[in-house]
CSV table of C-alpha atoms in Angstrom, one decimal:
chain,number,residue,atom,x,y,z
A,76,UNK,CA,23.9,-50.4,-71.8
A,77,UNK,CA,26.9,-48.5,-73.0
A,78,UNK,CA,25.8,-48.8,-76.8
A,79,UNK,CA,24.4,-50.9,-79.4
A,80,UNK,CA,27.2,-53.2,-79.4
A,81,UNK,CA,27.9,-52.7,-75.2
A,82,UNK,CA,24.4,-53.6,-74.5
A,83,UNK,CA,25.3,-57.6,-76.1
A,84,UNK,CA,27.5,-57.9,-73.3
A,85,UNK,CA,24.3,-57.5,-70.6
A,86,UNK,CA,23.4,-60.7,-68.7
A,87,UNK,CA,20.5,-62.8,-69.9
A,88,UNK,CA,19.8,-65.4,-68.0
A,89,UNK,CA,19.9,-65.1,-63.8
A,90,UNK,CA,19.0,-67.6,-61.3
A,91,UNK,CA,17.6,-65.5,-58.3
A,92,UNK,CA,18.1,-67.7,-55.0
A,93,UNK,CA,15.9,-66.6,-52.0
A,94,UNK,CA,15.9,-67.7,-48.4
A,95,UNK,CA,13.3,-69.7,-46.7
A,96,UNK,CA,10.1,-68.0,-45.8
A,97,UNK,CA,10.3,-65.7,-49.3
A,98,UNK,CA,8.1,-67.8,-51.5
A,99,UNK,CA,6.1,-70.6,-49.6
A,100,UNK,CA,8.7,-71.6,-47.1
A,101,UNK,CA,11.9,-73.3,-48.2
A,102,UNK,CA,14.2,-72.3,-50.5
A,103,UNK,CA,13.6,-71.3,-54.1
A,104,UNK,CA,15.3,-70.4,-56.9
A,105,UNK,CA,14.2,-68.1,-59.4
A,106,UNK,CA,15.2,-68.9,-63.2
A,107,UNK,CA,15.0,-65.4,-65.0
A,108,UNK,CA,15.6,-63.8,-68.5
A,109,UNK,CA,16.8,-60.1,-68.4
A,110,UNK,CA,15.8,-58.2,-71.7
A,111,UNK,CA,18.7,-56.5,-73.5
A,112,UNK,CA,19.1,-53.1,-72.9
A,113,UNK,CA,18.7,-50.8,-76.0
A,114,UNK,CA,22.1,-49.1,-76.0
A,115,UNK,CA,20.7,-45.6,-75.3
A,116,UNK,CA,18.6,-43.5,-72.5
A,117,UNK,CA,16.1,-42.4,-74.4
A,118,UNK,CA,13.4,-44.2,-72.3
A,119,UNK,CA,13.4,-46.0,-68.6
A,120,UNK,CA,14.2,-49.5,-70.1
A,121,UNK,CA,14.1,-51.4,-66.4
A,122,UNK,CA,12.7,-54.4,-65.8
A,123,UNK,CA,10.0,-56.3,-63.4
A,124,UNK,CA,11.2,-59.4,-62.4
A,125,UNK,CA,8.1,-61.3,-60.8
A,126,UNK,CA,8.5,-63.8,-58.2
A,127,UNK,CA,5.8,-66.1,-59.5
A,128,UNK,CA,5.0,-70.0,-58.5
A,129,UNK,CA,7.1,-72.1,-60.9
A,130,UNK,CA,4.2,-73.4,-61.9
A,131,UNK,CA,2.6,-70.0,-62.9
A,132,UNK,CA,1.4,-69.4,-66.6
A,133,UNK,CA,2.8,-66.5,-68.3
A,134,UNK,CA,0.4,-64.7,-70.5
A,135,UNK,CA,1.3,-65.1,-74.3
A,136,UNK,CA,4.2,-67.6,-73.5
A,137,UNK,CA,5.3,-69.8,-76.1
A,138,UNK,CA,3.6,-73.0,-76.1
A,139,UNK,CA,5.9,-75.9,-75.8
A,140,UNK,CA,7.0,-78.5,-78.1
A,141,UNK,CA,6.2,-76.2,-80.8
A,142,UNK,CA,7.9,-77.4,-84.2
A,143,UNK,CA,10.9,-75.6,-85.7
A,144,UNK,CA,10.2,-76.7,-89.5
A,145,UNK,CA,9.2,-74.3,-92.3
A,146,UNK,CA,5.3,-73.2,-91.9
A,147,UNK,CA,4.1,-71.5,-95.3
A,148,UNK,CA,2.6,-68.3,-94.4
A,149,UNK,CA,-1.3,-68.7,-93.4
A,150,UNK,CA,-2.3,-65.5,-95.0
A,151,UNK,CA,-0.5,-63.2,-97.6
A,152,UNK,CA,0.9,-60.2,-96.1
A,153,UNK,CA,3.9,-57.8,-97.2
A,154,UNK,CA,6.6,-59.4,-95.3
A,155,UNK,CA,7.1,-63.4,-94.8
A,156,UNK,CA,6.5,-63.5,-91.1
A,157,UNK,CA,7.7,-65.3,-88.5
A,158,UNK,CA,5.1,-68.1,-86.7
A,159,UNK,CA,4.5,-66.9,-83.2
A,160,UNK,CA,7.6,-65.1,-82.1
A,161,UNK,CA,8.9,-64.7,-78.9
A,162,UNK,CA,10.8,-61.9,-77.0
A,163,UNK,CA,10.9,-59.2,-74.6
A,164,UNK,CA,11.2,-56.1,-76.4
A,165,UNK,CA,9.4,-55.1,-79.5
A,166,UNK,CA,9.9,-52.3,-81.4
A,167,UNK,CA,7.8,-50.2,-84.2
A,168,UNK,CA,10.0,-48.3,-86.6
A,169,UNK,CA,8.0,-45.8,-87.8
A,170,UNK,CA,9.6,-44.6,-91.2
A,171,UNK,CA,7.1,-42.3,-92.6
A,172,UNK,CA,3.7,-40.3,-92.4
A,173,UNK,CA,0.7,-40.1,-94.8
A,174,UNK,CA,2.2,-36.6,-96.2
A,175,UNK,CA,2.3,-34.2,-92.9
A,176,UNK,CA,6.2,-33.0,-92.7
A,177,UNK,CA,6.0,-32.1,-89.2
A,178,UNK,CA,3.8,-35.2,-87.1
A,179,UNK,CA,3.1,-38.7,-87.0
A,180,UNK,CA,0.7,-40.7,-84.5
A,181,UNK,CA,-1.2,-44.2,-83.4
A,182,UNK,CA,-4.5,-44.0,-82.0
A,183,UNK,CA,-4.0,-47.6,-80.4
A,184,UNK,CA,-2.0,-50.4,-80.0
A,185,UNK,CA,-3.3,-54.3,-79.2
A,186,UNK,CA,-0.4,-57.3,-79.2
A,187,UNK,CA,-2.5,-60.5,-78.9
A,188,UNK,CA,-0.6,-63.7,-77.2
A,189,UNK,CA,-0.3,-66.9,-78.7
A,190,UNK,CA,-3.6,-68.2,-77.0
A,191,UNK,CA,-5.6,-65.6,-78.6
A,192,UNK,CA,-6.5,-62.9,-76.2
A,193,UNK,CA,-4.9,-59.4,-76.1
A,194,UNK,CA,-1.7,-59.0,-73.6
A,195,UNK,CA,-2.7,-56.4,-71.1
A,196,UNK,CA,0.0,-53.8,-70.7
A,197,UNK,CA,0.9,-51.4,-68.3
A,198,UNK,CA,2.1,-47.5,-68.8
A,199,UNK,CA,5.7,-48.5,-68.2
A,200,UNK,CA,5.6,-50.7,-70.8
A,201,UNK,CA,4.8,-48.5,-73.4
A,202,UNK,CA,7.4,-45.9,-74.8
A,203,UNK,CA,8.8,-43.9,-77.9
A,204,UNK,CA,11.5,-41.5,-79.0
A,205,UNK,CA,11.1,-39.1,-79.4
A,206,UNK,CA,8.8,-39.3,-76.6
A,207,UNK,CA,5.5,-36.9,-78.1
A,208,UNK,CA,4.5,-33.2,-78.1
A,209,UNK,CA,6.2,-32.6,-74.7
A,210,UNK,CA,9.7,-33.0,-76.6
A,211,UNK,CA,8.8,-29.7,-77.9
A,212,UNK,CA,7.5,-28.6,-74.8
A,213,UNK,CA,3.9,-28.5,-75.7
A,214,UNK,CA,1.5,-29.3,-72.8
A,215,UNK,CA,0.0,-32.5,-74.5
A,216,UNK,CA,-1.6,-35.6,-73.1
A,217,UNK,CA,-0.9,-37.7,-76.1
A,218,UNK,CA,1.8,-39.9,-74.7
A,219,UNK,CA,2.7,-43.2,-76.0
A,220,UNK,CA,1.9,-44.8,-72.3
A,221,UNK,CA,-2.2,-44.3,-73.7
A,222,UNK,CA,-1.4,-46.9,-76.8
A,223,UNK,CA,-1.6,-49.7,-73.3
A,224,UNK,CA,-4.5,-48.3,-72.1
A,225,UNK,CA,-8.0,-50.0,-74.1
A,226,UNK,CA,-10.3,-47.6,-75.6
A,227,UNK,CA,-13.9,-48.3,-74.3
A,228,UNK,CA,-16.5,-47.6,-76.8
A,229,UNK,CA,-20.4,-47.8,-76.7
A,230,UNK,CA,-22.0,-51.2,-78.4
A,231,UNK,CA,-22.9,-50.5,-82.0
A,232,UNK,CA,-26.9,-50.4,-82.0
A,233,UNK,CA,-28.4,-53.1,-84.2
A,234,UNK,CA,-30.5,-50.2,-86.0
A,235,UNK,CA,-29.0,-47.3,-87.0
A,236,UNK,CA,-29.8,-43.9,-89.5
A,237,UNK,CA,-27.0,-42.2,-91.5
A,238,UNK,CA,-27.1,-39.7,-88.7
A,239,UNK,CA,-26.5,-41.6,-85.9
A,240,UNK,CA,-23.7,-43.5,-87.8
A,241,UNK,CA,-22.0,-40.7,-88.6
A,242,UNK,CA,-22.6,-39.3,-85.3
A,243,UNK,CA,-21.4,-42.3,-83.8
A,244,UNK,CA,-17.9,-42.8,-86.1
A,245,UNK,CA,-17.0,-39.0,-85.2
A,246,UNK,CA,-17.7,-39.7,-81.0
A,247,UNK,CA,-15.5,-42.8,-81.7
A,248,UNK,CA,-12.6,-40.7,-83.5
A,249,UNK,CA,-12.8,-38.2,-80.7
A,250,UNK,CA,-12.5,-41.6,-78.1
A,251,UNK,CA,-9.5,-42.6,-79.9
A,252,UNK,CA,-7.8,-39.6,-80.4
A,253,UNK,CA,-8.4,-39.2,-76.7
A,254,UNK,CA,-6.4,-41.5,-76.0
A,255,UNK,CA,-3.6,-41.5,-79.0
A,256,UNK,CA,0.0,-40.7,-79.3
A,257,UNK,CA,1.2,-38.3,-81.3
A,258,UNK,CA,5.1,-36.8,-82.0
A,259,UNK,CA,7.1,-34.9,-84.3
A,260,UNK,CA,7.9,-36.6,-87.0
A,261,UNK,CA,12.4,-36.9,-87.1
A,262,UNK,CA,12.8,-35.7,-90.8
A,263,UNK,CA,10.9,-32.7,-89.3
A,264,UNK,CA,13.2,-31.3,-86.5
A,265,UNK,CA,16.3,-31.9,-88.6
A,266,UNK,CA,13.8,-29.4,-91.0
A,267,UNK,CA,14.2,-26.6,-88.3
A,268,UNK,CA,18.0,-26.6,-89.2
A,269,UNK,CA,17.4,-23.5,-90.9
A,270,UNK,CA,14.7,-22.1,-89.7
A,271,UNK,CA,14.5,-18.8,-87.5
A,272,UNK,CA,15.2,-21.2,-84.4
A,273,UNK,CA,17.5,-23.5,-85.5
A,274,UNK,CA,16.2,-26.3,-83.3
A,275,UNK,CA,17.8,-29.2,-85.3
A,276,UNK,CA,20.4,-30.3,-88.0
A,277,UNK,CA,20.0,-32.4,-90.9
A,278,UNK,CA,22.9,-33.9,-90.9
A,279,UNK,CA,24.7,-36.7,-88.2
A,280,UNK,CA,21.1,-37.3,-86.5
A,281,UNK,CA,22.0,-39.3,-83.9
A,282,UNK,CA,25.4,-37.6,-83.0
A,283,UNK,CA,24.2,-33.7,-83.4
A,284,UNK,CA,24.3,-32.2,-80.0
A,285,UNK,CA,20.6,-31.5,-79.5
A,286,UNK,CA,19.7,-35.0,-80.5
A,287,UNK,CA,19.5,-36.2,-76.8
A,288,UNK,CA,17.2,-32.9,-76.2
A,289,UNK,CA,14.4,-34.3,-78.4
A,290,UNK,CA,15.0,-37.7,-77.8
A,291,UNK,CA,16.1,-39.3,-81.3
A,292,UNK,CA,16.9,-42.6,-81.0
A,293,UNK,CA,20.2,-43.6,-82.7
A,294,UNK,CA,18.8,-45.0,-86.1
A,295,UNK,CA,17.3,-41.3,-86.6
A,296,UNK,CA,13.8,-42.3,-86.7
A,297,UNK,CA,10.8,-42.4,-85.3
A,298,UNK,CA,10.5,-45.8,-82.9
A,299,UNK,CA,7.7,-47.3,-80.4
A,300,UNK,CA,8.5,-49.7,-77.8
A,301,UNK,CA,6.8,-52.3,-76.3
A,302,UNK,CA,8.5,-53.8,-72.9
A,303,UNK,CA,7.8,-57.3,-72.1
A,304,UNK,CA,8.9,-58.6,-68.4
A,305,UNK,CA,9.3,-62.3,-69.4
A,306,UNK,CA,9.8,-63.9,-72.8
A,307,UNK,CA,6.5,-63.7,-74.5
A,308,UNK,CA,5.1,-65.0,-78.0
A,309,UNK,CA,3.0,-63.0,-80.2
A,310,UNK,CA,0.4,-64.1,-82.6
A,311,UNK,CA,-0.9,-60.8,-83.6
A,312,UNK,CA,-0.7,-57.1,-83.4
A,313,UNK,CA,-3.1,-54.7,-84.2
A,314,UNK,CA,-2.8,-51.0,-84.8
A,315,UNK,CA,-5.0,-48.6,-85.7
A,316,UNK,CA,-3.5,-45.5,-87.1
A,317,UNK,CA,-3.9,-41.5,-86.7
A,318,UNK,CA,-7.4,-40.5,-87.6
A,319,UNK,CA,-7.8,-37.0,-85.9
A,320,UNK,CA,-6.1,-35.9,-89.2
A,321,UNK,CA,-5.3,-38.7,-91.2
A,322,UNK,CA,-2.1,-37.2,-92.8
A,323,UNK,CA,-0.3,-37.7,-89.5
A,324,UNK,CA,-0.8,-41.3,-89.6
A,325,UNK,CA,1.9,-43.9,-89.9
A,326,UNK,CA,2.5,-44.7,-93.6
A,327,UNK,CA,5.5,-47.5,-93.1
A,328,UNK,CA,6.6,-49.4,-90.2
A,329,UNK,CA,9.3,-52.0,-89.5
A,330,UNK,CA,8.3,-54.2,-86.3
A,331,UNK,CA,11.2,-55.6,-84.6
A,332,UNK,CA,11.5,-58.5,-81.9
A,333,UNK,CA,14.4,-58.5,-79.6
A,334,UNK,CA,16.7,-57.0,-82.5
A,335,UNK,CA,15.5,-59.2,-85.0
A,336,UNK,CA,13.4,-57.8,-87.8
A,337,UNK,CA,9.9,-60.1,-88.1
A,338,UNK,CA,7.9,-57.3,-90.3
A,339,UNK,CA,7.9,-54.8,-92.6
A,340,UNK,CA,4.7,-53.1,-94.2
A,341,UNK,CA,2.3,-50.4,-95.1
A,342,UNK,CA,-0.4,-49.0,-92.9
A,343,UNK,CA,-3.3,-47.6,-94.7
A,344,UNK,CA,-4.6,-44.0,-94.2
A,345,UNK,CA,-7.3,-44.0,-91.6
A,346,UNK,CA,-11.1,-42.7,-92.2
A,347,UNK,CA,-11.6,-39.4,-90.8
A,348,UNK,CA,-15.4,-39.4,-89.4
A,349,UNK,CA,-16.2,-37.0,-92.5
A,350,UNK,CA,-15.3,-39.2,-94.8
A,351,UNK,CA,-12.9,-37.0,-96.5
A,352,UNK,CA,-10.4,-40.1,-96.2
A,353,UNK,CA,-10.7,-43.8,-96.8
A,354,UNK,CA,-8.9,-46.7,-95.9
A,355,UNK,CA,-7.9,-48.4,-98.8
A,356,UNK,CA,-10.0,-51.8,-98.0
A,357,UNK,CA,-13.5,-51.9,-96.3
A,358,UNK,CA,-13.7,-50.9,-92.8
A,359,UNK,CA,-14.3,-53.9,-90.6
A,360,UNK,CA,-14.7,-55.0,-87.1
A,361,UNK,CA,-12.2,-57.6,-84.9
A,362,UNK,CA,-13.9,-59.2,-81.4
A,363,UNK,CA,-11.5,-58.4,-79.4
A,364,UNK,CA,-11.5,-54.6,-80.2
A,365,UNK,CA,-14.6,-53.8,-78.5
A,366,UNK,CA,-16.6,-53.8,-81.5
A,367,UNK,CA,-14.3,-50.9,-83.4
A,368,UNK,CA,-13.1,-51.5,-87.1
A,369,UNK,CA,-10.7,-49.5,-88.9
A,370,UNK,CA,-7.6,-51.6,-87.2
A,371,UNK,CA,-5.0,-52.8,-89.2
A,372,UNK,CA,-4.3,-56.3,-88.1
A,373,UNK,CA,0.1,-58.0,-88.8
A,374,UNK,CA,-0.4,-61.7,-87.9
A,375,UNK,CA,2.5,-63.9,-86.8
A,376,UNK,CA,0.2,-67.3,-86.5
A,377,UNK,CA,-0.8,-70.3,-88.0
A,378,UNK,CA,-3.5,-70.9,-86.0
A,379,UNK,CA,-7.0,-71.4,-88.2
A,380,UNK,CA,-9.2,-69.8,-85.5
A,381,UNK,CA,-6.8,-66.3,-85.2
A,382,UNK,CA,-6.2,-66.6,-88.6
A,383,UNK,CA,-10.0,-66.6,-89.6
A,384,UNK,CA,-10.3,-64.0,-87.1
A,385,UNK,CA,-7.7,-61.5,-88.3
A,386,UNK,CA,-7.4,-62.2,-92.0
A,387,UNK,CA,-10.1,-59.5,-93.0
A,388,UNK,CA,-7.7,-56.5,-91.1
A,389,UNK,CA,-4.6,-57.6,-93.4
A,390,UNK,CA,-3.5,-55.4,-96.1
A,391,UNK,CA,-1.8,-57.0,-98.6
A,392,UNK,CA,-0.1,-54.3,-101.3
A,393,UNK,CA,-0.3,-57.5,-103.8
A,394,UNK,CA,-4.4,-57.3,-103.3
A,395,UNK,CA,-4.5,-54.1,-105.5
A,396,UNK,CA,-3.6,-53.5,-108.7
A,397,UNK,CA,0.0,-51.9,-110.0
A,398,UNK,CA,-0.4,-48.5,-110.6
A,399,UNK,CA,2.1,-47.0,-113.2
A,400,UNK,CA,3.3,-43.7,-114.1
A,401,UNK,CA,4.4,-42.7,-118.0
A,402,UNK,CA,6.2,-39.9,-118.8
A,403,UNK,CA,6.8,-39.5,-122.7
A,404,UNK,CA,9.1,-36.8,-123.8
A,405,UNK,CA,8.4,-34.9,-120.5
A,406,UNK,CA,4.5,-35.2,-121.0
A,407,UNK,CA,2.4,-37.1,-118.6
A,408,UNK,CA,0.9,-40.2,-120.9
A,409,UNK,CA,-0.9,-42.4,-118.5
A,410,UNK,CA,-1.5,-41.0,-114.9
A,411,UNK,CA,-1.5,-42.0,-111.8
A,412,UNK,CA,-3.4,-41.7,-108.8
A,413,UNK,CA,0.3,-41.0,-106.9
A,414,UNK,CA,0.4,-37.9,-108.7
A,415,UNK,CA,-2.6,-36.7,-106.4
A,416,UNK,CA,-1.3,-37.9,-103.2
A,417,UNK,CA,1.4,-35.8,-100.6
A,418,UNK,CA,4.8,-36.7,-100.8
A,419,UNK,CA,6.5,-38.2,-98.3
A,420,UNK,CA,8.3,-35.8,-96.1
A,421,UNK,CA,10.7,-38.8,-95.1
A,422,UNK,CA,12.2,-39.3,-98.7
A,423,UNK,CA,15.6,-38.3,-99.5
A,424,UNK,CA,15.8,-34.9,-101.4
A,425,UNK,CA,11.9,-34.3,-100.7
A,426,UNK,CA,12.5,-31.4,-98.0
A,427,UNK,CA,15.5,-30.1,-99.8
A,428,UNK,CA,13.2,-29.4,-102.8
A,429,UNK,CA,10.7,-27.3,-100.4
A,430,UNK,CA,13.1,-26.0,-97.9
A,431,UNK,CA,11.3,-22.7,-98.4
A,432,UNK,CA,8.2,-24.0,-97.3
A,433,UNK,CA,9.5,-26.5,-94.7
A,434,UNK,CA,11.9,-23.8,-93.2
A,435,UNK,CA,8.8,-22.2,-91.8
A,436,UNK,CA,7.8,-22.1,-88.3
A,437,UNK,CA,6.6,-25.6,-87.4
A,438,UNK,CA,2.7,-25.4,-87.2
A,439,UNK,CA,0.8,-25.4,-84.0
A,440,UNK,CA,-1.4,-28.5,-83.1
A,441,UNK,CA,-4.4,-29.0,-80.6
A,442,UNK,CA,-3.0,-29.6,-77.6
A,443,UNK,CA,-5.3,-31.8,-74.8
A,444,UNK,CA,-4.4,-30.4,-71.6
A,445,UNK,CA,-4.7,-32.9,-68.3
A,446,UNK,CA,-8.5,-32.0,-66.8
A,447,UNK,CA,-7.7,-30.5,-63.3
């Protein structure tokens, strides 16, 4: 784990020999695969190697005898994804928020195995860099480990009024927010260079002396990690964008599996319970999400049953009419809906052009403290 290049020198396959009496008597050799190190020490990348009997099935394991020939995409997405990729480190690179220049987060995340069932995750299998608001010294429970725990929501009533529906939406949003994850946007740490606190420089993010203090990864962008103990095949990833303050939701994300890019797409802004913000697609439900809608699915399978279940939850940029802004002689002749959207704070030059505003003190956020 010396660096990213040095991580390629790590051990991949190992045979662990257990002496007699260790596993059901006799001598047993366990063939294990060790996960590649990340090339930095911003999170605990230790791995648990379970001593399972050889016949035990691994959750989400890839089916044997699967074809490696080209398969036409079963559903239109922003990226042509591989079918049931297998790996041990699932990494999400979060490129930008929906306009908030300081914070970004998710309400929930769910990884579905090749068999169509959600893969249970332990809290120590989820990590992030920067970790959370605790990187800024705030006492806040919105940590990435929360994403490993399923949110239990009450069943949706068969009959309801508009008032009851609004109350349920508010209750669901509060439940998701309590188990959500919020972290400082890495570009906002760069913005603090000129502030009175002088926290983090705008250039050389990863090389800056304060980079380690803020858990900024070498990419200079926010990263979220899911660590599997064994090679695992996935068919779907479900993401719930941050809904307490929708502008703090993730806008664009890249998905890497064992350092190979498998998806890049945009996420819709979450709908707040007061109806102020709406997603670009209708709110739908999914059976494996406790009956709660509003998630977005990234599909990595051609299984007909899974595709039918997830198709309505896939956001495809080509489904919307192209939005064009026309300017003639410095005058706007054809308006664009994006003129009224907040600028992407991660775009080059955006914070430079608004230096006086961004260099103000970082705004506070409602810290959720553990109950004593």
